[in-house]
Amino acid sequence: MGENHRIHLCLAKMSDTGAEQRYIQEAFDTNWVAPLGPNVDAFEKELEHYLNELKVPELVEGPTIKTGALTSSTTFHVAALSSCTAALHLALLLLGVGRDDEVLCQSFSFCASSNPVTYCGAKPVFVDSEKDTWNMSPELLEVAIKDRIAKTGCKPKAIIAVDLYGMPAHWEAIEEIARRYGIPVIEDAANAMGSRYKGRLCGTFGDIATFSFNGNKMITTSGGGALICHDETAKRRSIFLATQARENALHYQHEVIGYNYRMSNISAGIGRGQMTVLEKHIAHHKHVHYLYKELLGDLVKDNPNSDYDSNFWLTTVTFGKDADMEALCKALNAAGIEARPLWKPMHMQPVYKDAPAYINGVSETLFKTGICLPSGPWVSDEDVKFIASKIKSHY
Ligand SMILES: *Cc1c(COP(=O)(O)O)cnc(C)c1O
């Protein structure tokens, strides 16, 4: 182990059946090599079926299913886009976020959770995490809402909470506060495909949710994302904005600014193939997590209680206050193991040094004392044992 075998955090893995390539071949054969086409429509339908928990056995059996064979969904509607970052940007636009509005963002996350706020000319206001889930603290969220209203005379325009590392946020509390103050919520479920909170799938919380299909996520389209909303009108609006906001006219007519954010028919073909292995990938990430747990015990972050069912997209471990995460990551990387410190909170990033932030120390401590470990579909039991032994021998 070691030498030529680098163990990655989460590397894309295609199905064993070649489903992805069959869908792509179909796109070539029918000349749908374009940013729209049957794979895009079908991938959206498949995601809708998944989120609405309609079990359609054909979906896992191969590439012959036709779009028309699927009935249109009831509760959740999906637009396939070029990335989760694009989906978050469009979500903010759908909620009417504009210049100088404030948006409450989870500080402990990847920059893509909050950067789209800046794309809108709006201002992110960062909220720290709670200890249980490592996601947005409901308590601090309410403190922040009250304080922003007191300081600016305006209500924040939206809330973006994240299911970081696959762990669902404390949705019941966040949605209750948001409802009470009448502020719409966006769920950044980029990491959380297959996670559940109180039995409900992540990607179905808030007013709008987003998925990522980047190469390192639960499933991939080689780069892509989705916007999940509650009605067909919002879906159509997001697709309109994602295709340069062309009005219905023979000539090119534009009344608002649009974007080039649509998923391509080739990418969607990969996505359809990946839908056939989604459950397998989720089961694998969970298996890897419980093996780490067995070997490393309480160092491993687990579900806080039975309300939470994380997909454990990445298994994370935390150490005591005096631990040196940089030294540990360097040692692991030298042994061929990709390991990284936990996210550096956005309120500590130079680019956001002037943004207001409501802080309780949780995310700063996590950044100083934790790392994430290889957890993807290529990580074997032997890899996990090797990684656990390296961590133990470092201490
Ligand atoms: C990966 C990620 C994103 C961005 O996804 P892209 O599809 O790469 O744009 C957003 N939020 C979180 C939490 C992520 O991990």
CSV table of C-alpha atoms and ligand atoms in Angstrom, one decimal:
chain,number,residue,atom,x,y,z
A,1,MET,CA,0.0,0.0,0.0
A,2,GLY,CA,1.2,3.5,-0.5
A,3,GLU,CA,3.6,3.7,-3.4
A,4,ASN,CA,1.5,3.9,-6.6
A,5,HIS,CA,-1.8,3.8,-4.9
A,6,ARG,CA,-2.9,7.3,-3.9
A,7,ILE,CA,-6.1,7.3,-1.9
A,8,HIS,CA,-8.4,10.2,-2.8
A,9,LEU,CA,-11.1,11.9,-0.7
A,10,CYS,CA,-13.8,11.1,-3.2
A,11,LEU,CA,-13.1,10.3,-6.8
A,12,ALA,CA,-15.7,9.8,-9.5
A,13,LYS,CA,-16.6,6.2,-10.3
A,14,MET,CA,-18.7,5.1,-13.2
A,15,SER,CA,-21.1,2.2,-13.1
A,16,ASP,CA,-19.9,-1.3,-13.9
A,17,THR,CA,-22.6,-1.7,-16.5
A,18,GLY,CA,-21.4,1.1,-18.8
A,19,ALA,CA,-24.8,2.8,-18.5
A,20,GLU,CA,-23.1,6.3,-18.7
A,21,GLN,CA,-21.4,5.5,-22.0
A,22,ARG,CA,-24.6,4.1,-23.4
A,23,TYR,CA,-26.5,7.3,-22.7
A,24,ILE,CA,-23.7,9.3,-24.2
A,25,GLN,CA,-23.6,7.1,-27.2
A,26,GLU,CA,-27.3,7.6,-27.7
A,27,ALA,CA,-26.7,11.3,-27.6
A,28,PHE,CA,-24.1,11.0,-30.3
A,29,ASP,CA,-26.2,8.6,-32.4
A,30,THR,CA,-29.1,11.0,-32.4
A,31,ASN,CA,-26.9,14.1,-32.7
A,32,TRP,CA,-28.1,15.6,-29.4
A,33,VAL,CA,-24.7,16.9,-28.6
A,34,ALA,CA,-26.1,20.2,-27.3
A,35,PRO,CA,-26.9,22.0,-24.1
A,36,LEU,CA,-30.4,20.5,-24.2
A,37,GLY,CA,-31.9,17.2,-25.3
A,38,PRO,CA,-33.6,14.0,-24.2
A,39,ASN,CA,-30.9,13.1,-21.5
A,40,VAL,CA,-31.5,16.5,-19.8
A,41,ASP,CA,-35.2,16.0,-19.7
A,42,ALA,CA,-34.9,12.4,-18.5
A,43,PHE,CA,-32.3,13.2,-15.9
A,44,GLU,CA,-34.5,15.9,-14.4
A,45,LYS,CA,-37.5,13.4,-14.4
A,46,GLU,CA,-35.3,10.8,-12.7
A,47,LEU,CA,-34.2,13.3,-10.0
A,48,GLU,CA,-37.8,14.3,-9.5
A,49,HIS,CA,-38.9,10.7,-9.1
A,50,TYR,CA,-36.0,10.2,-6.7
A,51,LEU,CA,-36.9,13.3,-4.6
A,52,ASN,CA,-40.6,12.5,-4.6
A,53,GLU,CA,-39.7,9.0,-3.5
A,54,LEU,CA,-41.6,7.4,-6.4
A,55,LYS,CA,-40.0,4.1,-6.9
A,56,VAL,CA,-39.7,3.4,-10.6
A,57,PRO,CA,-37.9,0.1,-11.1
A,58,GLU,CA,-37.0,0.8,-14.7
A,59,LEU,CA,-34.8,3.6,-13.6
A,60,VAL,CA,-32.2,1.2,-12.3
A,61,GLU,CA,-32.3,-1.2,-15.2
A,62,GLY,CA,-30.7,0.6,-18.1
A,63,PRO,CA,-30.7,3.3,-20.7
A,64,THR,CA,-33.8,2.5,-22.6
A,65,ILE,CA,-36.3,4.5,-20.6
A,66,LYS,CA,-38.0,7.2,-22.5
A,67,THR,CA,-38.9,10.6,-21.0
A,68,GLY,CA,-42.6,10.1,-21.8
A,69,ALA,CA,-42.8,7.0,-19.8
A,70,LEU,CA,-42.4,8.9,-16.6
A,71,THR,CA,-45.4,10.7,-15.2
A,72,SER,CA,-44.7,14.3,-14.1
A,73,SER,CA,-43.9,14.7,-10.5
A,74,THR,CA,-46.0,16.2,-7.8
A,75,THR,CA,-44.0,18.0,-5.1
A,76,PHE,CA,-40.5,18.6,-6.1
A,77,HIS,CA,-39.4,19.9,-9.5
A,78,VAL,CA,-35.8,19.9,-10.8
A,79,ALA,CA,-33.8,22.0,-13.3
A,80,ALA,CA,-30.5,20.5,-14.4
A,81,LEU,CA,-27.7,23.1,-14.5
A,82,SER,CA,-24.0,23.5,-15.1
A,83,SER,CA,-23.1,23.5,-11.4
A,84,CYS,CA,-24.4,23.8,-7.9
A,85,THR,CA,-22.8,27.3,-7.8
A,86,ALA,CA,-25.0,28.3,-10.7
A,87,ALA,CA,-28.0,26.7,-9.0
A,88,LEU,CA,-27.4,28.7,-5.9
A,89,HIS,CA,-27.1,31.9,-8.0
A,90,LEU,CA,-30.4,31.2,-9.7
A,91,ALA,CA,-32.1,30.3,-6.4
A,92,LEU,CA,-31.1,33.7,-5.1
A,93,LEU,CA,-32.4,35.4,-8.2
A,94,LEU,CA,-35.7,33.5,-8.0
A,95,LEU,CA,-36.1,34.8,-4.5
A,96,GLY,CA,-35.6,38.3,-5.7
A,97,VAL,CA,-32.2,38.9,-4.0
A,98,GLY,CA,-30.6,42.0,-5.5
A,99,ARG,CA,-28.2,44.8,-4.9
A,100,ASP,CA,-27.4,45.6,-1.2
A,101,ASP,CA,-29.8,42.9,0.1
A,102,GLU,CA,-28.4,40.9,3.0
A,103,VAL,CA,-28.3,37.1,2.9
A,104,LEU,CA,-27.6,34.9,6.0
A,105,CYS,CA,-25.0,32.3,5.1
A,106,GLN,CA,-23.4,29.4,6.9
A,107,SER,CA,-19.8,30.4,7.6
A,108,PHE,CA,-18.6,26.8,7.9
A,109,SER,CA,-18.8,25.7,4.3
A,110,PHE,CA,-17.1,25.8,0.9
A,111,CYS,CA,-17.0,29.3,-0.7
A,112,ALA,CA,-19.6,28.3,-3.3
A,113,SER,CA,-22.3,28.4,-0.6
A,114,SER,CA,-21.9,32.2,-0.2
A,115,ASN,CA,-20.1,33.5,-3.3
A,116,PRO,CA,-23.4,33.6,-5.4
A,117,VAL,CA,-24.7,36.2,-2.9
A,118,THR,CA,-21.9,38.5,-4.0
A,119,TYR,CA,-22.7,37.7,-7.7
A,120,CYS,CA,-26.1,39.3,-7.0
A,121,GLY,CA,-24.6,42.4,-5.7
A,122,ALA,CA,-25.9,41.4,-2.3
A,123,LYS,CA,-24.0,41.0,1.0
A,124,PRO,CA,-23.4,37.7,2.8
A,125,VAL,CA,-23.8,37.9,6.6
A,126,PHE,CA,-22.2,34.8,8.2
A,127,VAL,CA,-23.7,32.7,10.9
A,128,ASP,CA,-21.6,30.1,12.9
A,129,SER,CA,-22.4,26.5,13.4
A,130,GLU,CA,-23.9,24.4,16.2
A,131,LYS,CA,-21.9,21.6,17.8
A,132,ASP,CA,-24.4,18.8,17.0
A,133,THR,CA,-24.5,19.0,13.2
A,134,TRP,CA,-21.7,21.5,12.5
A,135,ASN,CA,-24.2,23.3,10.4
A,136,MET,CA,-25.9,26.7,10.8
A,137,SER,CA,-26.8,27.3,14.5
A,138,PRO,CA,-30.5,28.0,14.8
A,139,GLU,CA,-29.9,29.9,17.9
A,140,LEU,CA,-27.4,32.2,16.3
A,141,LEU,CA,-29.5,32.5,13.2
A,142,GLU,CA,-32.3,34.1,15.2
A,143,VAL,CA,-29.8,36.4,17.0
A,144,ALA,CA,-28.5,37.4,13.6
A,145,ILE,CA,-32.0,38.1,12.2
A,146,LYS,CA,-32.9,40.3,15.1
A,147,ASP,CA,-29.6,42.1,15.0
A,148,ARG,CA,-29.7,42.8,11.3
A,149,ILE,CA,-33.3,44.2,11.6
A,150,ALA,CA,-32.2,46.4,14.5
A,151,LYS,CA,-29.0,47.6,12.7
A,152,THR,CA,-30.3,48.1,9.1
A,153,GLY,CA,-34.1,48.4,9.5
A,154,CYS,CA,-34.4,45.6,6.9
A,155,LYS,CA,-35.0,41.9,7.1
A,156,PRO,CA,-32.4,39.7,5.5
A,157,LYS,CA,-33.7,38.6,2.1
A,158,ALA,CA,-32.8,34.9,2.4
A,159,ILE,CA,-31.0,32.2,4.4
A,160,ILE,CA,-28.6,29.7,2.9
A,161,ALA,CA,-28.0,26.7,5.2
A,162,VAL,CA,-25.8,23.7,4.2
A,163,ASP,CA,-25.8,20.0,4.9
A,164,LEU,CA,-22.0,19.9,5.2
A,165,TYR,CA,-20.1,16.7,4.7
A,166,GLY,CA,-23.6,15.1,4.1
A,167,MET,CA,-24.8,15.8,7.6
A,168,PRO,CA,-28.3,17.3,7.5
A,169,ALA,CA,-28.8,20.7,9.1
A,170,HIS,CA,-31.2,21.1,12.0
A,171,TRP,CA,-34.0,21.7,9.6
A,172,GLU,CA,-37.0,21.7,11.9
A,173,ALA,CA,-35.5,24.6,13.9
A,174,ILE,CA,-34.2,26.5,10.9
A,175,GLU,CA,-37.5,26.3,9.0
A,176,GLU,CA,-39.5,27.3,12.1
A,177,ILE,CA,-37.4,30.4,12.6
A,178,ALA,CA,-37.5,31.3,8.9
A,179,ARG,CA,-41.3,30.9,8.8
A,180,ARG,CA,-41.7,33.0,11.9
A,181,TYR,CA,-39.7,35.9,10.3
A,182,GLY,CA,-41.0,35.3,6.8
A,183,ILE,CA,-37.5,34.8,5.3
A,184,PRO,CA,-37.1,32.2,2.5
A,185,VAL,CA,-34.6,29.4,2.9
A,186,ILE,CA,-32.2,27.8,0.4
A,187,GLU,CA,-30.8,24.3,1.2
A,188,ASP,CA,-27.3,23.8,-0.1
A,189,ALA,CA,-27.4,20.0,-0.4
A,190,ALA,CA,-24.3,19.8,-2.6
A,191,ASN,CA,-22.9,17.1,-0.3
A,192,ALA,CA,-26.1,15.5,0.9
A,193,MET,CA,-27.7,13.4,-1.8
A,194,GLY,CA,-29.2,10.5,0.0
A,195,SER,CA,-29.0,12.0,3.5
A,196,ARG,CA,-32.2,12.2,5.6
A,197,TYR,CA,-33.5,14.3,8.4
A,198,LYS,CA,-36.4,12.8,10.3
A,199,GLY,CA,-36.9,10.4,7.4
A,200,ARG,CA,-37.0,13.2,4.8
A,201,LEU,CA,-34.5,13.4,2.0
A,202,CYS,CA,-32.0,16.3,1.9
A,203,GLY,CA,-32.7,18.4,-1.2
A,204,THR,CA,-36.3,18.8,-0.2
A,205,PHE,CA,-35.9,21.3,2.6
A,206,GLY,CA,-36.3,25.1,2.5
A,207,ASP,CA,-38.0,26.9,-0.4
A,208,ILE,CA,-35.3,26.0,-3.0
A,209,ALA,CA,-32.5,23.4,-2.7
A,210,THR,CA,-29.5,22.6,-4.8
A,211,PHE,CA,-27.3,19.5,-5.6
A,212,SER,CA,-23.8,19.3,-7.0
A,213,PHE,CA,-22.7,16.7,-9.5
A,214,ASN,CA,-19.1,17.8,-9.5
A,215,GLY,CA,-16.5,15.0,-9.9
A,216,ASN,CA,-16.0,14.7,-6.1
A,217,LYS,CA,-19.7,14.5,-5.0
A,218,MET,CA,-22.0,11.5,-4.3
A,219,ILE,CA,-22.6,11.1,-8.1
A,220,THR,CA,-21.2,13.1,-10.9
A,221,THR,CA,-22.1,14.5,-14.4
A,222,SER,CA,-18.4,15.5,-14.8
A,223,GLY,CA,-19.5,18.9,-13.5
A,224,GLY,CA,-23.1,19.9,-13.0
A,225,GLY,CA,-25.8,20.8,-10.5
A,226,ALA,CA,-29.5,20.9,-10.0
A,227,LEU,CA,-32.0,23.4,-8.6
A,228,ILE,CA,-34.9,21.8,-6.7
A,229,CYS,CA,-38.1,23.8,-6.3
A,230,HIS,CA,-41.8,23.3,-5.4
A,231,ASP,CA,-43.5,24.2,-8.6
A,232,GLU,CA,-43.3,24.0,-12.3
A,233,THR,CA,-43.3,27.8,-12.7
A,234,ALA,CA,-40.2,28.2,-10.7
A,235,LYS,CA,-38.5,25.4,-12.6
A,236,ARG,CA,-39.4,27.1,-15.9
A,237,ARG,CA,-38.2,30.4,-14.6
A,238,SER,CA,-34.8,29.0,-13.6
A,239,ILE,CA,-34.4,27.2,-17.0
A,240,PHE,CA,-35.3,30.5,-18.7
A,241,LEU,CA,-32.6,32.4,-16.7
A,242,ALA,CA,-30.1,29.5,-17.3
A,243,THR,CA,-30.5,29.8,-21.1
A,244,GLN,CA,-29.8,33.6,-21.6
A,245,ALA,CA,-33.4,34.7,-20.8
A,246,ARG,CA,-34.6,34.5,-24.3
A,247,GLU,CA,-38.2,35.7,-24.6
A,248,ASN,CA,-40.7,33.9,-26.7
A,249,ALA,CA,-40.1,35.5,-30.1
A,250,LEU,CA,-38.7,34.5,-33.4
A,251,HIS,CA,-35.9,37.0,-33.1
A,252,TYR,CA,-33.7,37.2,-30.0
A,253,GLN,CA,-35.6,39.3,-27.5
A,254,HIS,CA,-34.3,40.0,-24.0
A,255,GLU,CA,-36.1,41.8,-21.2
A,256,VAL,CA,-33.9,40.6,-18.3
A,257,ILE,CA,-30.3,39.5,-17.9
A,258,GLY,CA,-29.8,35.8,-18.3
A,259,TYR,CA,-27.0,33.3,-17.9
A,260,ASN,CA,-25.5,30.3,-19.7
A,261,TYR,CA,-26.1,27.8,-16.8
A,262,ARG,CA,-27.9,24.8,-18.5
A,263,MET,CA,-26.6,21.3,-18.2
A,264,SER,CA,-25.5,19.7,-21.5
A,265,ASN,CA,-27.1,16.6,-22.9
A,266,ILE,CA,-23.8,14.8,-22.7
A,267,SER,CA,-23.3,15.6,-19.0
A,268,ALA,CA,-26.9,14.6,-18.3
A,269,GLY,CA,-26.2,11.2,-20.0
A,270,ILE,CA,-23.5,10.6,-17.4
A,271,GLY,CA,-25.9,11.7,-14.7
A,272,ARG,CA,-28.5,9.2,-15.9
A,273,GLY,CA,-25.9,6.4,-15.8
A,274,GLN,CA,-24.9,7.5,-12.3
A,275,MET,CA,-28.5,7.4,-11.0
A,276,THR,CA,-28.2,3.6,-11.5
A,277,VAL,CA,-25.4,3.5,-8.9
A,278,LEU,CA,-26.6,6.2,-6.5
A,279,GLU,CA,-27.8,3.8,-3.8
A,280,LYS,CA,-24.7,1.8,-4.1
A,281,HIS,CA,-22.5,4.9,-3.7
A,282,ILE,CA,-24.5,6.0,-0.6
A,283,ALA,CA,-24.2,2.5,1.0
A,284,HIS,CA,-20.5,2.5,0.3
A,285,HIS,CA,-19.9,5.9,1.9
A,286,LYS,CA,-21.8,4.8,5.0
A,287,HIS,CA,-19.9,1.5,5.1
A,288,VAL,CA,-16.6,3.3,5.0
A,289,HIS,CA,-17.8,5.6,7.7
A,290,TYR,CA,-18.7,2.8,10.1
A,291,LEU,CA,-15.4,1.0,9.5
A,292,TYR,CA,-13.6,4.3,10.4
A,293,LYS,CA,-15.8,4.5,13.5
A,294,GLU,CA,-14.9,0.9,14.5
A,295,LEU,CA,-11.2,1.6,14.1
A,296,LEU,CA,-11.0,5.2,15.4
A,297,GLY,CA,-13.9,5.4,17.8
A,298,ASP,CA,-15.0,8.7,19.2
A,299,LEU,CA,-12.6,10.7,17.0
A,300,VAL,CA,-15.1,10.1,14.2
A,301,LYS,CA,-18.0,12.5,13.8
A,302,ASP,CA,-21.3,10.5,13.9
A,303,ASN,CA,-25.0,11.3,13.6
A,304,PRO,CA,-25.9,13.4,16.7
A,305,ASN,CA,-29.1,11.4,17.2
A,306,SER,CA,-31.7,9.2,15.4
A,307,ASP,CA,-33.2,12.3,13.7
A,308,TYR,CA,-30.1,12.4,11.5
A,309,ASP,CA,-29.1,10.0,8.8
A,310,SER,CA,-26.0,11.4,7.1
A,311,ASN,CA,-24.8,9.9,3.8
A,312,PHE,CA,-21.3,10.4,5.2
A,313,TRP,CA,-20.1,11.9,1.9
A,314,LEU,CA,-16.8,12.5,3.8
A,315,THR,CA,-16.0,11.0,7.1
A,316,THR,CA,-14.5,13.6,9.4
A,317,VAL,CA,-12.4,13.2,12.6
A,318,THR,CA,-11.5,15.8,15.3
A,319,PHE,CA,-8.7,15.8,17.8
A,320,GLY,CA,-7.8,17.7,21.0
A,321,LYS,CA,-7.1,21.4,21.1
A,322,ASP,CA,-3.3,20.9,20.8
A,323,ALA,CA,-3.4,18.7,17.8
A,324,ASP,CA,-1.6,20.0,14.7
A,325,MET,CA,-3.8,19.3,11.7
A,326,GLU,CA,-1.3,20.6,9.2
A,327,ALA,CA,1.3,18.1,10.4
A,328,LEU,CA,-1.2,15.3,10.4
A,329,CYS,CA,-2.4,16.1,6.9
A,330,LYS,CA,1.2,16.3,5.7
A,331,ALA,CA,2.0,12.9,7.2
A,332,LEU,CA,-1.0,11.3,5.6
A,333,ASN,CA,-0.4,12.9,2.3
A,334,ALA,CA,3.2,11.6,2.4
A,335,ALA,CA,1.8,8.1,2.8
A,336,GLY,CA,-0.3,8.6,-0.3
A,337,ILE,CA,-3.5,9.5,1.5
A,338,GLU,CA,-5.4,12.7,0.5
A,339,ALA,CA,-6.4,14.4,3.7
A,340,ARG,CA,-7.5,18.0,4.3
A,341,PRO,CA,-8.3,20.2,7.3
A,342,LEU,CA,-12.0,20.9,7.7
A,343,TRP,CA,-13.4,23.9,5.9
A,344,LYS,CA,-11.8,27.2,6.9
A,345,PRO,CA,-14.9,29.3,7.9
A,346,MET,CA,-15.8,32.1,5.5
A,347,HIS,CA,-15.7,34.7,8.2
A,348,MET,CA,-12.0,34.0,8.5
A,349,GLN,CA,-11.3,34.3,4.8
A,350,PRO,CA,-9.6,37.5,3.6
A,351,VAL,CA,-12.1,38.0,0.8
A,352,TYR,CA,-14.9,38.3,3.4
A,353,LYS,CA,-13.0,40.2,6.1
A,354,ASP,CA,-15.6,43.0,6.1
A,355,ALA,CA,-18.7,40.9,6.1
A,356,PRO,CA,-20.8,40.9,9.3
A,357,ALA,CA,-20.5,37.6,11.2
A,358,TYR,CA,-22.3,36.1,14.2
A,359,ILE,CA,-19.7,33.8,15.8
A,360,ASN,CA,-19.7,31.3,18.6
A,361,GLY,CA,-16.2,29.7,18.1
A,362,VAL,CA,-17.6,26.3,16.8
A,363,SER,CA,-16.4,26.6,13.2
A,364,GLU,CA,-13.0,28.1,14.2
A,365,THR,CA,-12.4,25.2,16.6
A,366,LEU,CA,-13.4,22.6,14.0
A,367,PHE,CA,-11.0,24.2,11.4
A,368,LYS,CA,-8.2,24.0,13.9
A,369,THR,CA,-8.9,20.5,15.2
A,370,GLY,CA,-10.4,18.4,12.4
A,371,ILE,CA,-9.7,16.8,9.1
A,372,CYS,CA,-11.7,14.9,6.4
A,373,LEU,CA,-10.7,11.5,5.3
A,374,PRO,CA,-11.0,9.5,2.0
A,375,SER,CA,-14.5,8.1,1.7
A,376,GLY,CA,-15.4,7.8,-1.9
A,377,PRO,CA,-16.4,4.8,-4.0
A,378,TRP,CA,-12.8,3.8,-4.7
A,379,VAL,CA,-11.8,3.6,-1.0
A,380,SER,CA,-11.5,-0.1,0.0
A,381,ASP,CA,-11.7,-1.7,3.5
A,382,GLU,CA,-7.9,-2.2,3.2
A,383,ASP,CA,-7.5,1.6,2.5
A,384,VAL,CA,-9.5,2.5,5.6
A,385,LYS,CA,-7.5,0.2,7.8
A,386,PHE,CA,-4.2,1.6,6.4
A,387,ILE,CA,-5.5,5.2,6.9
A,388,ALA,CA,-6.6,4.4,10.5
A,389,SER,CA,-3.3,2.8,11.4
A,390,LYS,CA,-1.4,5.9,10.0
A,391,ILE,CA,-3.6,8.2,12.1
A,392,LYS,CA,-3.0,6.1,15.2
A,393,SER,CA,0.7,5.9,14.7
A,394,HIS,CA,0.9,9.6,14.2
A,395,TYR,CA,-0.4,10.0,17.8
B,1,LIG,C1,-19.1,21.4,-4.1
B,1,LIG,C2,-20.0,22.3,-3.3
B,1,LIG,C3,-20.7,23.4,-3.9
B,1,LIG,C4,-20.4,23.7,-5.3
B,1,LIG,O1,-20.8,22.8,-6.3
B,1,LIG,P1,-20.3,23.0,-7.8
B,1,LIG,O2,-21.2,22.0,-8.5
B,1,LIG,O3,-18.9,22.6,-7.9
B,1,LIG,O4,-20.6,24.3,-8.2
B,1,LIG,C5,-21.5,24.1,-3.1
B,1,LIG,N1,-21.6,23.9,-1.8
B,1,LIG,C6,-21.0,22.9,-1.2
B,1,LIG,C7,-21.2,22.7,0.3
B,1,LIG,C8,-20.1,22.1,-1.9
B,1,LIG,O5,-19.4,21.2,-1.3
